[in-house]
């Protein structure tokens, strides 16, 4: 998989830019706050239909503009394709694949696949459960389009259920629909738990091997997948898991009404990371945290390759500067065979990284640089 051309119009600080990309390593070089990360975010948006730095897509529109557009020409599975997203200030974002407008954004999930590794990901181990769920969901939505559909429906149901609970005291009649939303959430949740369990098992197998290689086989990385306590087997059928989730929701119905919040469901799942059997979140050193996060991201990339026989586009946002020399070398030695887009601040890094194409980025303006 490779992107040949990335086009930005009124996106973040870009008025207009076209970036031809090589199939190997591409470097975006410039000072901070010039737009390097914005270009990576554009690729991520086309992959996941989400911005990784903001929940609101309208935040991507350049100041003073009424809409922004991001597009790419890319190849995947031997096919040449195009994808474009337009985000207006008023109205819904529009997504096109090969010039055809998509009714649902989830229909385009997994077409242009990417894995992002940014400095914030180095804190993935110590952050709350929401960060690790987002890490899992971002990958699964690209790998399994059905998962993206389930997750989107679950989020909609959760939002409606919370609204019912919040206003139930003023409008008791709303509670008449509460069980309908809870039951549907449980049935959808069964699919989500099953997808997560299988993905985590494969991901962590790879991450453990990578972690051992980085640490010189001195440490063992393992995990625990925490979902709703009523789930006895996360690898069971979706219907069996859903039935257990439904019973758990029924048991917590009164408490949810009293607290006016949804207390039971897969929106509270977590991936606990363990180093030598101890919780990495609480006990890992800074170096161990970085090794763990690095292992997860490289394992995620390998998962994409196993699924399709093609590496996803690897987006490295100034992450090399956050790693010591040993971990930098490990990353650079493992990124061959696929397309990579790296941001950095030092021009001298371009030759060291081995870039096939390089660009200077200054205030949203992109200029080609020599790579020799």
Short mmCIF file of C-alpha atoms in Angstrom, two decimals:
data_model
loop_
_atom_site.label_atom_id
_atom_site.label_comp_id
_atom_site.label_asym_id
_atom_site.label_seq_id
_atom_site.Cartn_x
_atom_site.Cartn_y
_atom_site.Cartn_z
CA UNK A 1 0.00 0.00 0.00
CA UNK A 2 1.30 3.44 -0.89
CA UNK A 3 0.01 6.96 -1.36
CA UNK A 4 1.37 8.64 -4.47
CA UNK A 5 -0.08 12.11 -4.01
CA UNK A 6 -1.53 13.97 -1.02
CA UNK A 7 -3.57 17.12 -1.68
CA UNK A 8 -4.54 19.67 0.97
CA UNK A 9 -6.80 22.68 0.51
CA UNK A 10 -7.60 25.06 3.39
CA UNK A 11 -6.64 22.27 5.81
CA UNK A 12 -5.19 23.51 9.12
CA UNK A 13 -2.52 26.05 8.07
CA UNK A 14 -2.33 24.91 4.42
CA UNK A 15 -3.98 27.14 1.82
CA UNK A 16 -3.07 24.62 -0.87
CA UNK A 17 -0.39 21.95 -1.17
CA UNK A 18 0.35 18.89 -3.25
CA UNK A 19 2.86 16.35 -1.95
CA UNK A 20 4.11 13.70 -4.38
CA UNK A 21 5.28 10.77 -2.25
CA UNK A 22 7.75 7.99 -2.94
CA UNK A 23 7.07 4.40 -1.98
CA UNK A 24 9.84 4.36 0.64
CA UNK A 25 10.74 6.93 3.29
CA UNK A 26 9.40 10.47 2.94
CA UNK A 27 10.64 13.21 5.28
CA UNK A 28 8.86 16.45 6.17
CA UNK A 29 11.42 18.79 7.71
CA UNK A 30 10.86 22.13 9.41
CA UNK A 31 10.62 24.04 12.65
CA UNK A 32 7.82 23.41 15.11
CA UNK A 33 4.31 24.73 14.35
CA UNK A 34 4.92 24.97 10.59
CA UNK A 35 2.48 22.26 9.47
CA UNK A 36 4.43 18.99 9.42
CA UNK A 37 2.05 17.22 11.78
CA UNK A 38 -0.92 18.65 9.90
CA UNK A 39 0.12 16.70 6.81
CA UNK A 40 0.28 13.46 8.80
CA UNK A 41 -3.10 14.25 10.31
CA UNK A 42 -4.53 14.57 6.80
CA UNK A 43 -3.39 11.03 5.96
CA UNK A 44 -4.85 9.81 9.25
CA UNK A 45 -8.14 11.53 8.48
CA UNK A 46 -8.43 9.71 5.15
CA UNK A 47 -7.62 6.41 6.89
CA UNK A 48 -9.91 6.66 9.89
CA UNK A 49 -12.26 9.60 9.00
CA UNK A 50 -11.14 11.13 12.33
CA UNK A 51 -8.66 13.79 13.38
CA UNK A 52 -6.15 12.50 15.90
CA UNK A 53 -5.77 15.90 17.60
CA UNK A 54 -9.40 16.99 17.76
CA UNK A 55 -12.84 15.43 18.12
CA UNK A 56 -14.38 18.12 15.91
CA UNK A 57 -13.59 17.84 12.20
CA UNK A 58 -14.42 21.52 11.70
CA UNK A 59 -11.29 22.35 13.70
CA UNK A 60 -9.30 21.36 10.60
CA UNK A 61 -10.69 24.21 8.48
CA UNK A 62 -8.14 26.98 7.90
CA UNK A 63 -9.00 30.29 9.58
CA UNK A 64 -11.14 32.40 7.26
CA UNK A 65 -12.12 29.52 4.95
CA UNK A 66 -15.59 28.00 4.66
CA UNK A 67 -14.46 24.43 4.02
CA UNK A 68 -11.39 22.27 3.71
CA UNK A 69 -10.54 19.33 1.48
CA UNK A 70 -8.06 16.50 1.84
CA UNK A 71 -7.43 13.96 -0.90
CA UNK A 72 -5.05 11.20 -1.86
CA UNK A 73 -4.23 9.09 -4.88
CA UNK A 74 -3.08 5.70 -3.66
CA UNK A 75 -2.70 2.05 -4.55
CA UNK A 76 -3.88 -0.90 -2.45
CA UNK A 77 -4.23 -4.55 -3.35
CA UNK A 78 -3.03 -3.84 -6.87
CA UNK A 79 -5.72 -1.22 -7.49
CA UNK A 80 -5.27 2.50 -8.12
CA UNK A 81 -7.77 4.51 -6.09
CA UNK A 82 -8.63 8.02 -4.95
CA UNK A 83 -10.19 9.18 -1.71
CA UNK A 84 -11.28 12.69 -0.71
CA UNK A 85 -12.94 14.25 2.30
CA UNK A 86 -14.52 17.71 2.29
CA UNK A 87 -15.41 19.34 5.61
CA UNK A 88 -17.73 22.39 5.50
CA UNK A 89 -18.29 24.77 8.40
CA UNK A 90 -22.00 24.14 8.03
CA UNK A 91 -23.35 20.70 7.28
CA UNK A 92 -21.88 17.20 7.30
CA UNK A 93 -18.45 16.16 6.00
CA UNK A 94 -18.55 14.46 2.61
CA UNK A 95 -16.41 11.46 1.68
CA UNK A 96 -15.72 10.30 -1.88
CA UNK A 97 -14.00 7.14 -3.09
CA UNK A 98 -13.02 7.07 -6.77
CA UNK A 99 -15.26 10.09 -7.27
CA UNK A 100 -18.35 8.37 -5.78
CA UNK A 101 -19.86 9.91 -2.65
CA UNK A 102 -20.16 7.48 0.27
CA UNK A 103 -23.40 7.38 2.25
CA UNK A 104 -21.60 6.17 5.38
CA UNK A 105 -18.05 7.02 6.34
CA UNK A 106 -17.65 3.50 7.74
CA UNK A 107 -17.98 2.18 4.17
CA UNK A 108 -14.55 3.64 3.38
CA UNK A 109 -12.85 2.24 6.48
CA UNK A 110 -9.73 0.25 5.72
CA UNK A 111 -9.20 1.43 2.15
CA UNK A 112 -6.20 3.64 2.89
CA UNK A 113 -4.53 2.13 5.93
CA UNK A 114 -2.08 3.95 8.18
CA UNK A 115 -0.44 3.59 11.58
CA UNK A 116 0.49 6.74 13.48
CA UNK A 117 3.27 6.91 16.07
CA UNK A 118 3.59 10.30 17.76
CA UNK A 119 5.21 11.57 20.98
CA UNK A 120 1.85 11.39 22.76
CA UNK A 121 1.82 7.63 22.13
CA UNK A 122 4.85 7.29 24.38
CA UNK A 123 2.41 8.02 27.21
CA UNK A 124 -0.04 5.37 26.02
CA UNK A 125 1.04 3.02 28.80
CA UNK A 126 0.43 5.46 31.65
CA UNK A 127 -2.69 7.20 30.34
CA UNK A 128 -6.23 6.18 31.22
CA UNK A 129 -8.21 3.36 29.66
CA UNK A 130 -9.73 5.70 27.04
CA UNK A 131 -6.34 6.15 25.35
CA UNK A 132 -5.79 2.40 25.00
CA UNK A 133 -9.36 1.85 23.76
CA UNK A 134 -8.75 4.53 21.14
CA UNK A 135 -5.52 2.78 20.15
CA UNK A 136 -7.38 -0.51 19.68
CA UNK A 137 -10.40 1.02 17.95
CA UNK A 138 -8.31 3.01 15.46
CA UNK A 139 -6.61 -0.14 14.21
CA UNK A 140 -9.68 -2.37 14.28
CA UNK A 141 -11.83 0.12 12.36
CA UNK A 142 -9.31 -0.05 9.51
CA UNK A 143 -8.77 -3.81 9.66
CA UNK A 144 -12.42 -4.80 10.06
CA UNK A 145 -14.99 -2.45 8.49
CA UNK A 146 -17.81 -4.32 10.28
CA UNK A 147 -16.18 -3.37 13.57
CA UNK A 148 -16.30 0.29 12.54
CA UNK A 149 -20.04 -0.11 11.91
CA UNK A 150 -20.62 -1.78 15.28
CA UNK A 151 -18.56 0.84 17.11
CA UNK A 152 -20.39 3.71 15.43
CA UNK A 153 -23.79 2.25 16.34
CA UNK A 154 -22.70 1.53 19.91
CA UNK A 155 -21.50 5.12 20.33
CA UNK A 156 -24.82 6.42 19.06
CA UNK A 157 -26.77 4.14 21.42
CA UNK A 158 -24.58 5.14 24.37
CA UNK A 159 -25.12 8.82 23.65
CA UNK A 160 -28.90 8.34 23.53
CA UNK A 161 -28.96 6.20 26.66
CA UNK A 162 -26.97 8.78 28.62
CA UNK A 163 -29.38 11.46 27.43
CA UNK A 164 -32.34 9.39 28.66
CA UNK A 165 -30.72 8.85 32.06
CA UNK A 166 -29.74 12.50 32.41
CA UNK A 167 -33.26 13.80 31.77
CA UNK A 168 -35.26 10.93 33.29
CA UNK A 169 -36.03 12.78 36.51
CA UNK A 170 -37.70 15.67 34.67
CA UNK A 171 -39.26 13.33 32.06
CA UNK A 172 -39.90 9.88 33.64
CA UNK A 173 -41.58 8.68 30.44
CA UNK A 174 -38.14 8.51 28.81
CA UNK A 175 -37.36 5.44 30.93
CA UNK A 176 -39.88 3.46 28.88
CA UNK A 177 -37.24 3.17 26.14
CA UNK A 178 -34.26 2.60 28.43
CA UNK A 179 -34.31 -1.21 28.22
CA UNK A 180 -34.53 -1.10 24.42
CA UNK A 181 -31.32 0.92 24.23
CA UNK A 182 -29.59 -1.24 26.86
CA UNK A 183 -30.48 -4.48 25.08
CA UNK A 184 -29.27 -3.22 21.73
CA UNK A 185 -26.03 -1.96 23.32
CA UNK A 186 -25.47 -5.39 24.86
CA UNK A 187 -25.97 -7.21 21.56
CA UNK A 188 -23.65 -4.82 19.69
CA UNK A 189 -21.23 -4.98 22.61
CA UNK A 190 -20.96 -8.74 22.17
CA UNK A 191 -19.47 -8.24 18.72
CA UNK A 192 -17.13 -5.50 19.96
CA UNK A 193 -15.76 -7.61 22.84
CA UNK A 194 -15.13 -10.55 20.52
CA UNK A 195 -13.32 -8.44 17.93
CA UNK A 196 -11.18 -6.82 20.61
CA UNK A 197 -10.29 -10.11 22.29
CA UNK A 198 -9.04 -11.77 19.10
CA UNK A 199 -7.17 -8.66 17.95
CA UNK A 200 -5.50 -8.10 21.33
CA UNK A 201 -4.35 -11.72 21.52
CA UNK A 202 -2.61 -11.50 18.15
CA UNK A 203 -1.31 -7.98 18.70
CA UNK A 204 0.22 -8.73 22.08
CA UNK A 205 1.88 -11.88 20.79
CA UNK A 206 3.77 -9.76 18.29
CA UNK A 207 4.35 -6.94 20.77
CA UNK A 208 5.89 -9.37 23.26
CA UNK A 209 8.42 -10.56 20.66
CA UNK A 210 9.31 -7.00 19.66
CA UNK A 211 9.58 -5.95 23.30
CA UNK A 212 11.96 -8.82 23.99
CA UNK A 213 14.13 -7.81 21.03
CA UNK A 214 14.28 -4.14 22.11
CA UNK A 215 15.01 -5.00 25.74
CA UNK A 216 17.61 -7.64 24.90
CA UNK A 217 15.26 -10.41 26.12
CA UNK A 218 15.58 -9.06 29.65
CA UNK A 219 11.87 -8.39 30.16
CA UNK A 220 8.58 -10.10 29.38
CA UNK A 221 5.57 -8.10 28.19
CA UNK A 222 2.12 -9.61 28.86
CA UNK A 223 -1.42 -8.26 29.17
CA UNK A 224 -4.89 -8.56 30.66
CA UNK A 225 -7.99 -7.60 28.71
CA UNK A 226 -10.54 -6.10 31.10
CA UNK A 227 -14.12 -5.96 29.91
CA UNK A 228 -17.46 -6.17 31.77
CA UNK A 229 -17.03 -8.57 34.71
CA UNK A 230 -20.04 -10.66 33.67
CA UNK A 231 -18.26 -11.79 30.47
CA UNK A 232 -16.91 -15.29 31.20
CA UNK A 233 -15.22 -15.86 27.81
CA UNK A 234 -14.44 -12.92 25.49
CA UNK A 235 -13.78 -15.44 22.66
CA UNK A 236 -17.28 -16.93 22.86
CA UNK A 237 -19.96 -16.19 20.26
CA UNK A 238 -21.17 -12.60 20.01
CA UNK A 239 -24.67 -13.67 21.04
CA UNK A 240 -23.40 -15.43 24.18
CA UNK A 241 -21.30 -12.43 25.18
CA UNK A 242 -24.22 -10.14 24.43
CA UNK A 243 -26.51 -12.15 26.72
CA UNK A 244 -24.01 -11.77 29.57
CA UNK A 245 -23.71 -8.03 28.93
CA UNK A 246 -27.50 -7.72 28.95
CA UNK A 247 -27.81 -9.48 32.31
CA UNK A 248 -25.14 -7.20 33.75
CA UNK A 249 -26.98 -4.12 32.49
CA UNK A 250 -30.23 -5.34 34.03
CA UNK A 251 -28.48 -5.79 37.39
CA UNK A 252 -27.20 -2.20 37.22
CA UNK A 253 -30.42 -0.63 35.93
CA UNK A 254 -31.47 0.93 39.24
CA UNK A 255 -27.97 2.26 39.91
CA UNK A 256 -27.81 3.81 36.44
CA UNK A 257 -31.10 5.60 36.98
CA UNK A 258 -29.94 6.83 40.39
CA UNK A 259 -26.58 8.12 39.11
CA UNK A 260 -28.01 9.26 35.75
CA UNK A 261 -25.11 7.66 33.89
CA UNK A 262 -24.39 4.44 32.01
CA UNK A 263 -22.37 2.26 34.39
CA UNK A 264 -22.22 -0.99 32.42
CA UNK A 265 -20.86 -1.59 28.93
CA UNK A 266 -17.85 -2.12 26.71
CA UNK A 267 -17.16 1.63 26.61
CA UNK A 268 -15.22 1.02 29.83
CA UNK A 269 -12.93 -1.75 28.48
CA UNK A 270 -9.19 -1.56 29.09
CA UNK A 271 -5.99 -3.25 27.95
CA UNK A 272 -3.72 -3.63 30.98
CA UNK A 273 -0.04 -3.95 30.09
CA UNK A 274 2.25 -5.95 32.35
CA UNK A 275 6.05 -6.07 32.46
CA UNK A 276 7.39 -9.04 34.38
CA UNK A 277 3.87 -9.52 35.73
CA UNK A 278 3.61 -6.02 37.20
CA UNK A 279 1.30 -3.26 35.96
CA UNK A 280 3.35 -1.10 33.59
CA UNK A 281 1.09 1.88 34.25
CA UNK A 282 2.16 1.99 37.90
CA UNK A 283 5.62 0.44 38.02
CA UNK A 284 7.36 0.87 34.64
CA UNK A 285 10.35 3.20 34.32
CA UNK A 286 10.40 5.86 31.62
CA UNK A 287 12.60 3.65 29.45
CA UNK A 288 10.27 0.69 29.92
CA UNK A 289 7.27 2.82 29.00
CA UNK A 290 8.93 3.90 25.76
CA UNK A 291 9.91 0.35 24.88
CA UNK A 292 6.37 -0.85 25.57
CA UNK A 293 4.73 1.88 23.45
CA UNK A 294 7.22 1.30 20.65
CA UNK A 295 6.49 -2.43 20.70
CA UNK A 296 2.73 -1.84 20.50
CA UNK A 297 3.01 0.46 17.50
CA UNK A 298 5.39 -1.77 15.54
CA UNK A 299 3.18 -4.76 16.35
CA UNK A 300 0.18 -2.83 15.06
CA UNK A 301 2.01 -2.28 11.76
CA UNK A 302 2.82 -6.00 11.52
CA UNK A 303 -0.84 -6.87 12.15
CA UNK A 304 -1.84 -4.88 9.07
CA UNK A 305 0.78 -6.69 6.99
CA UNK A 306 -0.44 -10.11 8.14
CA UNK A 307 -4.00 -9.19 7.22
CA UNK A 308 -3.40 -7.96 3.66
CA UNK A 309 0.20 -8.77 2.70
CA UNK A 310 0.86 -5.01 2.49
CA UNK A 311 2.29 -2.68 5.09
CA UNK A 312 0.14 0.31 6.03
CA UNK A 313 1.55 3.81 5.65
CA UNK A 314 3.63 4.42 8.75
CA UNK A 315 3.34 7.97 10.09
CA UNK A 316 6.16 8.93 12.48
CA UNK A 317 5.54 12.36 13.97
CA UNK A 318 8.87 13.60 15.38
CA UNK A 319 9.02 10.42 17.40
CA UNK A 320 12.70 9.71 16.70
CA UNK A 321 13.75 12.76 18.70
CA UNK A 322 11.92 11.28 21.71
CA UNK A 323 13.85 7.97 21.54
CA UNK A 324 17.42 7.22 22.51
CA UNK A 325 19.94 6.10 19.88
CA UNK A 326 19.34 2.38 20.46
CA UNK A 327 15.59 2.64 20.04
CA UNK A 328 16.00 4.98 17.04
CA UNK A 329 18.16 2.39 15.31
CA UNK A 330 15.64 -0.33 16.12
CA UNK A 331 12.81 1.65 14.51
CA UNK A 332 14.82 2.60 11.41
CA UNK A 333 15.89 -1.01 10.91
CA UNK A 334 12.28 -2.25 11.02
CA UNK A 335 10.51 0.19 8.71
CA UNK A 336 11.73 -1.24 5.43
CA UNK A 337 9.33 -2.73 2.94
CA UNK A 338 6.57 -0.16 3.33
CA UNK A 339 5.86 3.53 2.88
CA UNK A 340 6.85 5.84 5.71
CA UNK A 341 6.27 9.55 6.29
CA UNK A 342 8.50 11.02 8.99
CA UNK A 343 8.56 14.54 10.41
CA UNK A 344 11.71 16.02 11.89
CA UNK A 345 13.21 19.41 12.75
CA UNK A 346 16.85 18.82 11.76
CA UNK A 347 17.80 18.83 8.03
CA UNK A 348 20.87 16.72 8.79
CA UNK A 349 18.52 13.87 9.78
CA UNK A 350 17.32 13.46 6.18
CA UNK A 351 20.42 11.57 5.03
CA UNK A 352 20.64 9.61 8.27
CA UNK A 353 17.05 8.42 7.91
CA UNK A 354 17.64 7.40 4.30
CA UNK A 355 14.86 9.41 2.73
CA UNK A 356 13.70 8.73 -0.78
CA UNK A 357 11.85 12.07 -0.88
CA UNK A 358 12.11 15.09 1.38
CA UNK A 359 10.26 18.38 1.79
CA UNK A 360 10.80 21.55 3.76
CA UNK A 361 7.61 22.77 5.45
CA UNK A 362 7.33 26.41 6.45
CA UNK A 363 4.05 28.06 7.43
CA UNK A 364 2.01 25.61 5.38
CA UNK A 365 4.20 25.90 2.27
CA UNK A 366 5.95 22.76 1.02
CA UNK A 367 9.23 22.88 -0.90
CA UNK A 368 11.16 19.84 -2.25
CA UNK A 369 14.58 19.18 -0.71
CA UNK A 370 17.55 17.24 -2.05
CA UNK A 371 18.00 13.83 -0.43
CA UNK A 372 21.67 13.38 -1.39
#
